[in-house]
């Protein structure tokens, strides 16, 4: 509105001045109009002067307001640009933090894998001891009795020699896997290791060596890779000790689950005349170390006339109880997995 007033003043002021000059000429010629002319001119000036000043003031105010608005707009644009820059900086910082966290997690996973690999490589020595001692013990027993049975029991002798050959081949294959881990040809976690599922074959081999062996086990037990290997090796070592130090004695292997833990017990009567003593007791010490490596416990001692090796390890899932009548003695071929063998 002030701008419009200023524009009207600028437009009509020349017209008012021209009219005033015309009146002056007329009055000058007539003479008596001088008083009227003075009044008219005074009135015009009194009316136009404030309005002209008001128009100039309004124009200046308008220019000031528009200038302030432009400044505010520029300030707002600068503030928005600064906010966007800070937001971009925060996003970049967050991305850098996420990348750093990912690198840290990757480094931690790599370190964990390296530590697990080192731990498993450290177990190769005990693994070789358990594997070779069992294999040699079985092969020696079979080789000693094989020749005598060739004429009197040719079929038994043939089975003994087959078992010797099979045990040797299996041992060589497992040793090859262990050496591959040491040479870093394969990762430790990729090495095939025996577990609960391989116990029936172990039972068959020990029976072929002349051991009177029975095994009772639940049908459904889930163990981790390391726990399954620990159970297999402890049972294997205990059976080898029984074969060497209590020849001819009946041996029982019993696996039970209680409170989310698997209990594996190998027991046999203590003979009146014992076989050769273990060398430096490495077998029992190795079994105990293996149990501790999987958060388990091991005891080996004579109890009421029987030698018992007892291993306890955590399980992933409680065993499913077998229906009544499911536990039974296995036939001569070692069938009946998950029941009494």
Short mmCIF file of C-alpha atoms in Angstrom, two decimals:
data_model
loop_
_atom_site.label_atom_id
_atom_site.label_comp_id
_atom_site.label_asym_id
_atom_site.label_seq_id
_atom_site.Cartn_x
_atom_site.Cartn_y
_atom_site.Cartn_z
CA UNK A 1 0.00 0.00 0.00
CA UNK A 2 2.75 2.59 0.78
CA UNK A 3 4.32 1.79 -2.58
CA UNK A 4 1.05 2.55 -4.40
CA UNK A 5 0.73 5.91 -2.62
CA UNK A 6 4.25 6.85 -3.68
CA UNK A 7 3.51 5.94 -7.26
CA UNK A 8 0.31 8.06 -7.27
CA UNK A 9 2.20 11.06 -5.92
CA UNK A 10 4.91 10.71 -8.51
CA UNK A 11 2.29 10.46 -11.26
CA UNK A 12 -0.04 13.34 -10.29
CA UNK A 13 2.44 15.83 -8.83
CA UNK A 14 3.45 17.25 -12.27
CA UNK A 15 -0.23 17.64 -13.17
CA UNK A 16 -0.93 19.55 -9.98
CA UNK A 17 2.05 21.83 -10.61
CA UNK A 18 0.90 22.50 -14.21
CA UNK A 19 -2.61 23.38 -13.04
CA UNK A 20 -1.21 25.69 -10.41
CA UNK A 21 0.91 27.51 -13.01
CA UNK A 22 -2.11 27.89 -15.30
CA UNK A 23 -4.13 29.40 -12.49
CA UNK A 24 -1.28 31.75 -11.72
CA UNK A 25 -1.26 33.08 -15.29
CA UNK A 26 -5.00 33.58 -15.29
CA UNK A 27 -5.01 35.34 -11.96
CA UNK A 28 -2.07 37.53 -12.88
CA UNK A 29 -3.96 38.84 -15.91
CA UNK A 30 -7.19 39.40 -13.99
CA UNK A 31 -5.57 40.86 -10.93
CA UNK A 32 -8.18 40.06 -8.25
CA UNK A 33 -7.47 36.42 -8.18
CA UNK A 34 -4.19 36.87 -6.45
CA UNK A 35 -5.62 36.08 -3.04
CA UNK A 36 -7.42 33.07 -4.35
CA UNK A 37 -4.26 31.89 -6.06
CA UNK A 38 -2.27 32.11 -2.87
CA UNK A 39 -4.90 30.15 -0.99
CA UNK A 40 -5.09 27.46 -3.67
CA UNK A 41 -1.34 27.12 -3.94
CA UNK A 42 -0.95 26.96 -0.20
CA UNK A 43 -3.62 24.32 0.07
CA UNK A 44 -2.08 22.25 -2.74
CA UNK A 45 1.36 22.42 -1.24
CA UNK A 46 0.03 21.60 2.22
CA UNK A 47 -1.82 18.63 0.84
CA UNK A 48 0.82 17.30 -1.54
CA UNK A 49 3.99 17.77 0.52
CA UNK A 50 3.12 15.33 3.35
CA UNK A 51 1.88 12.77 0.89
CA UNK A 52 5.01 13.02 -1.21
CA UNK A 53 7.09 12.57 1.93
CA UNK A 54 4.84 9.67 2.97
CA UNK A 55 5.34 8.06 -0.45
CA UNK A 56 9.12 8.41 -0.24
CA UNK A 57 9.07 6.97 3.27
CA UNK A 58 6.88 4.08 2.12
CA UNK A 59 9.23 3.37 -0.78
CA UNK A 60 12.24 3.39 1.55
CA UNK A 61 10.37 1.09 3.99
CA UNK A 62 9.46 -1.25 1.17
CA UNK A 63 13.08 -1.40 0.01
CA UNK A 64 14.21 -2.08 3.59
CA UNK A 65 11.66 -4.86 4.08
CA UNK A 66 12.53 -6.52 0.79
CA UNK A 67 16.22 -6.25 1.63
CA UNK A 68 15.60 -7.87 5.02
CA UNK A 69 13.60 -10.63 3.37
CA UNK A 70 16.41 -11.31 0.90
CA UNK A 71 18.91 -11.44 3.76
CA UNK A 72 16.70 -13.82 5.71
CA UNK A 73 16.28 -16.02 2.66
CA UNK A 74 20.05 -16.12 2.12
CA UNK A 75 20.56 -16.91 5.81
CA UNK A 76 17.99 -19.71 5.59
CA UNK A 77 19.69 -21.14 2.50
CA UNK A 78 23.07 -21.00 4.23
CA UNK A 79 21.61 -22.71 7.30
CA UNK A 80 20.05 -25.42 5.13
CA UNK A 81 23.33 -25.95 3.28
CA UNK A 82 25.17 -26.19 6.60
CA UNK A 83 22.61 -28.68 7.94
CA UNK A 84 22.92 -30.81 4.80
CA UNK A 85 26.70 -30.68 5.09
CA UNK A 86 26.52 -31.78 8.72
CA UNK A 87 24.04 -34.53 7.83
CA UNK A 88 26.35 -35.75 5.08
CA UNK A 89 29.23 -35.65 7.55
CA UNK A 90 27.22 -37.64 10.11
CA UNK A 91 26.27 -40.20 7.44
CA UNK A 92 29.88 -40.54 6.38
CA UNK A 93 30.96 -40.93 10.00
CA UNK A 94 28.30 -43.61 10.53
CA UNK A 95 29.45 -45.46 7.41
CA UNK A 96 33.05 -45.28 8.58
CA UNK A 97 32.02 -46.59 12.01
CA UNK A 98 30.09 -49.47 10.42
CA UNK A 99 33.04 -50.31 8.18
CA UNK A 100 35.36 -50.27 11.20
CA UNK A 101 32.96 -52.52 13.12
CA UNK A 102 32.76 -54.93 10.17
CA UNK A 103 36.55 -55.02 9.95
CA UNK A 104 36.80 -55.65 13.68
CA UNK A 105 34.28 -58.50 13.46
CA UNK A 106 36.11 -59.99 10.49
CA UNK A 107 39.43 -59.74 12.33
CA UNK A 108 37.88 -61.32 15.42
CA UNK A 109 36.38 -64.16 13.36
CA UNK A 110 39.73 -64.70 11.65
CA UNK A 111 41.49 -64.73 15.00
CA UNK A 112 38.95 -67.22 16.39
CA UNK A 113 39.41 -69.46 13.35
CA UNK A 114 43.19 -69.26 13.69
CA UNK A 115 42.96 -70.10 17.40
CA UNK A 116 40.66 -73.07 16.70
CA UNK A 117 43.02 -74.27 13.98
CA UNK A 118 45.98 -73.97 16.34
CA UNK A 119 44.09 -75.82 19.07
CA UNK A 120 43.19 -78.65 16.71
CA UNK A 121 46.72 -78.86 15.36
CA UNK A 122 47.93 -79.11 18.95
CA UNK A 123 45.69 -82.17 19.35
CA UNK A 124 47.25 -83.96 16.38
CA UNK A 125 49.91 -85.52 18.62
CA UNK A 126 47.43 -87.13 21.03
CA UNK A 127 45.27 -88.07 18.04
CA UNK A 128 48.15 -89.94 16.44
CA UNK A 129 48.93 -91.68 19.72
CA UNK A 130 45.35 -92.87 20.18
CA UNK A 131 44.98 -93.91 16.56
CA UNK A 132 48.27 -95.73 16.20
CA UNK A 133 48.21 -97.42 19.62
CA UNK A 134 44.75 -98.83 18.99
CA UNK A 135 45.55 -99.96 15.47
CA UNK A 136 48.84 -101.57 16.42
CA UNK A 137 47.30 -103.23 19.48
CA UNK A 138 44.52 -104.79 17.39
CA UNK A 139 46.86 -105.84 14.58
CA UNK A 140 49.37 -107.39 17.00
CA UNK A 141 46.69 -109.47 18.73
CA UNK A 142 45.25 -110.64 15.41
CA UNK A 143 48.68 -111.33 13.92
CA UNK A 144 49.70 -113.41 16.93
CA UNK A 145 46.60 -115.57 16.81
CA UNK A 146 46.17 -115.71 13.05
CA UNK A 147 48.85 -118.26 12.13
CA UNK A 148 47.67 -120.73 14.78
CA UNK A 149 44.14 -120.53 13.39
CA UNK A 150 45.08 -120.99 9.76
CA UNK A 151 44.87 -124.80 9.89
CA UNK A 152 42.36 -125.33 12.69
CA UNK A 153 40.01 -122.42 11.92
CA UNK A 154 40.72 -121.14 8.44
CA UNK A 155 37.64 -118.91 8.29
CA UNK A 156 38.54 -117.22 11.58
CA UNK A 157 42.09 -116.76 10.35
CA UNK A 158 40.81 -115.20 7.13
CA UNK A 159 38.63 -112.77 9.08
CA UNK A 160 41.58 -111.89 11.30
CA UNK A 161 43.79 -111.08 8.32
CA UNK A 162 40.99 -109.07 6.70
CA UNK A 163 40.63 -107.08 9.92
CA UNK A 164 44.38 -106.47 10.03
CA UNK A 165 44.34 -105.16 6.47
CA UNK A 166 41.24 -103.01 7.04
CA UNK A 167 42.63 -101.58 10.26
CA UNK A 168 45.89 -100.71 8.53
CA UNK A 169 44.15 -99.01 5.61
CA UNK A 170 41.87 -97.01 7.89
CA UNK A 171 44.78 -95.96 10.07
CA UNK A 172 46.82 -94.83 7.06
CA UNK A 173 43.87 -92.79 5.78
CA UNK A 174 43.37 -91.05 9.13
CA UNK A 175 47.10 -90.39 9.45
CA UNK A 176 47.02 -88.84 5.97
CA UNK A 177 44.25 -86.47 7.05
CA UNK A 178 46.19 -85.49 10.16
CA UNK A 179 49.33 -84.79 8.16
CA UNK A 180 47.30 -82.71 5.70
CA UNK A 181 46.21 -80.52 8.60
CA UNK A 182 49.81 -80.12 9.75
CA UNK A 183 50.87 -79.23 6.19
CA UNK A 184 47.89 -76.85 6.00
CA UNK A 185 46.62 -78.62 2.87
CA UNK A 186 43.16 -78.62 4.47
CA UNK A 187 41.58 -76.62 7.25
CA UNK A 188 41.29 -78.44 10.58
CA UNK A 189 37.51 -78.15 10.55
CA UNK A 190 37.36 -79.94 7.19
CA UNK A 191 39.12 -83.04 8.44
CA UNK A 192 36.86 -86.04 8.78
CA UNK A 193 36.89 -87.23 12.38
CA UNK A 194 35.19 -90.24 13.97
CA UNK A 195 32.27 -89.84 16.35
CA UNK A 196 29.40 -91.75 17.93
CA UNK A 197 28.29 -93.11 14.56
CA UNK A 198 31.66 -94.89 14.22
CA UNK A 199 31.46 -96.76 17.53
CA UNK A 200 29.70 -99.84 16.05
CA UNK A 201 32.61 -100.32 13.62
CA UNK A 202 35.06 -99.99 16.51
CA UNK A 203 33.09 -102.63 18.41
CA UNK A 204 33.26 -104.94 15.38
CA UNK A 205 37.04 -104.54 15.11
CA UNK A 206 37.60 -105.22 18.80
CA UNK A 207 35.41 -108.31 18.64
CA UNK A 208 37.42 -109.49 15.66
CA UNK A 209 40.49 -109.16 17.87
CA UNK A 210 38.89 -111.63 20.29
CA UNK A 211 37.33 -109.25 22.80
CA UNK A 212 34.04 -110.30 24.42
CA UNK A 213 32.44 -106.88 24.04
CA UNK A 214 28.92 -105.52 24.50
CA UNK A 215 27.72 -101.96 24.05
CA UNK A 216 24.51 -100.27 25.19
CA UNK A 217 23.71 -96.82 23.78
CA UNK A 218 20.65 -94.57 23.38
CA UNK A 219 19.15 -94.18 19.93
CA UNK A 220 19.29 -90.40 19.54
CA UNK A 221 22.22 -88.42 20.90
CA UNK A 222 23.54 -85.25 19.30
CA UNK A 223 27.08 -84.25 20.10
CA UNK A 224 29.26 -81.51 18.71
CA UNK A 225 32.15 -82.46 16.45
CA UNK A 226 34.75 -82.16 19.20
CA UNK A 227 32.59 -83.89 21.82
CA UNK A 228 31.85 -86.81 19.48
CA UNK A 229 35.55 -87.20 18.72
CA UNK A 230 36.38 -87.12 22.43
CA UNK A 231 33.89 -89.89 23.22
CA UNK A 232 35.16 -92.04 20.36
CA UNK A 233 38.84 -91.66 21.28
CA UNK A 234 38.28 -92.27 24.99
CA UNK A 235 36.25 -95.42 24.30
CA UNK A 236 38.89 -96.52 21.78
CA UNK A 237 41.73 -95.96 24.25
CA UNK A 238 39.86 -97.72 27.07
CA UNK A 239 39.15 -100.74 24.85
CA UNK A 240 42.79 -100.85 23.73
CA UNK A 241 43.91 -100.80 27.36
CA UNK A 242 41.48 -103.61 28.18
CA UNK A 243 42.78 -105.60 25.21
CA UNK A 244 46.39 -105.19 26.35
CA UNK A 245 46.04 -105.33 30.14
CA UNK A 246 43.00 -107.57 30.67
CA UNK A 247 43.04 -110.04 27.78
CA UNK A 248 40.15 -112.47 27.71
CA UNK A 249 38.01 -110.43 30.10
CA UNK A 250 34.48 -109.39 29.05
CA UNK A 251 34.17 -105.65 28.42
CA UNK A 252 31.06 -103.47 28.51
CA UNK A 253 30.60 -100.05 26.90
CA UNK A 254 27.57 -98.15 28.19
CA UNK A 255 26.37 -94.74 27.00
CA UNK A 256 23.68 -92.91 28.98
CA UNK A 257 22.25 -89.38 28.96
CA UNK A 258 21.33 -87.51 32.13
CA UNK A 259 20.84 -83.77 32.68
CA UNK A 260 21.93 -82.87 29.13
CA UNK A 261 25.22 -84.74 29.55
CA UNK A 262 26.41 -87.95 27.97
CA UNK A 263 28.09 -90.46 30.27
CA UNK A 264 30.26 -93.07 28.53
CA UNK A 265 31.53 -95.91 30.74
CA UNK A 266 33.93 -98.68 29.71
CA UNK A 267 34.36 -101.40 32.33
CA UNK A 268 35.85 -104.85 32.65
CA UNK A 269 36.70 -107.25 35.50
CA UNK A 270 40.18 -106.78 36.91
CA UNK A 271 42.11 -109.98 36.05
CA UNK A 272 44.00 -111.88 38.72
CA UNK A 273 47.10 -111.66 36.59
CA UNK A 274 47.34 -108.33 34.82
CA UNK A 275 49.01 -107.69 31.51
CA UNK A 276 51.91 -105.28 31.06
CA UNK A 277 51.56 -101.93 32.78
CA UNK A 278 50.87 -98.86 30.63
CA UNK A 279 53.96 -96.88 29.65
CA UNK A 280 54.19 -93.75 31.85
CA UNK A 281 50.41 -93.70 32.15
CA UNK A 282 50.12 -91.58 28.99
CA UNK A 283 46.82 -93.19 27.97
CA UNK A 284 44.86 -92.09 31.04
CA UNK A 285 46.50 -88.66 31.09
CA UNK A 286 45.68 -88.18 27.41
CA UNK A 287 42.06 -89.23 27.98
CA UNK A 288 41.72 -86.76 30.83
CA UNK A 289 43.19 -83.93 28.74
CA UNK A 290 40.82 -84.75 25.91
CA UNK A 291 37.84 -84.66 28.27
CA UNK A 292 38.87 -81.29 29.66
CA UNK A 293 39.22 -79.87 26.14
CA UNK A 294 35.44 -80.30 25.62
CA UNK A 295 34.35 -79.18 29.11
CA UNK A 296 34.02 -82.80 30.19
CA UNK A 297 35.23 -84.93 33.08
CA UNK A 298 37.04 -88.27 33.18
CA UNK A 299 37.74 -90.78 35.90
CA UNK A 300 39.64 -94.06 35.65
CA UNK A 301 39.88 -96.34 38.69
CA UNK A 302 39.16 -99.78 40.08
CA UNK A 303 35.70 -100.09 41.62
CA UNK A 304 34.38 -103.25 43.28
CA UNK A 305 36.60 -105.58 41.30
CA UNK A 306 36.05 -103.83 37.97
CA UNK A 307 38.18 -101.30 36.14
CA UNK A 308 36.01 -98.38 35.04
CA UNK A 309 36.75 -95.51 32.71
CA UNK A 310 33.98 -92.93 32.92
CA UNK A 311 33.69 -89.91 30.60
CA UNK A 312 31.07 -87.14 30.89
CA UNK A 313 30.53 -84.57 28.11
CA UNK A 314 27.75 -82.05 27.33
CA UNK A 315 25.22 -82.95 24.63
CA UNK A 316 23.36 -80.71 22.18
CA UNK A 317 20.02 -82.47 22.63
CA UNK A 318 18.79 -84.95 25.25
CA UNK A 319 18.57 -88.50 24.01
CA UNK A 320 15.19 -89.90 23.06
CA UNK A 321 14.46 -92.75 25.48
CA UNK A 322 14.21 -96.10 23.80
CA UNK A 323 10.86 -97.94 24.04
CA UNK A 324 10.64 -100.84 26.46
CA UNK A 325 12.32 -103.95 25.12
CA UNK A 326 14.42 -102.07 22.56
CA UNK A 327 17.77 -102.71 24.29
CA UNK A 328 19.04 -106.10 23.30
CA UNK A 329 22.27 -107.97 22.67
CA UNK A 330 23.62 -107.56 19.15
CA UNK A 331 24.20 -110.53 16.89
CA UNK A 332 27.63 -111.73 15.88
CA UNK A 333 27.80 -109.25 13.01
CA UNK A 334 27.50 -106.29 15.40
CA UNK A 335 24.05 -105.19 14.18
CA UNK A 336 21.58 -103.34 16.34
CA UNK A 337 22.90 -99.77 16.35
CA UNK A 338 21.30 -97.71 19.08
CA UNK A 339 20.66 -100.76 21.23
CA UNK A 340 22.70 -103.28 23.17
CA UNK A 341 25.47 -104.56 20.97
#
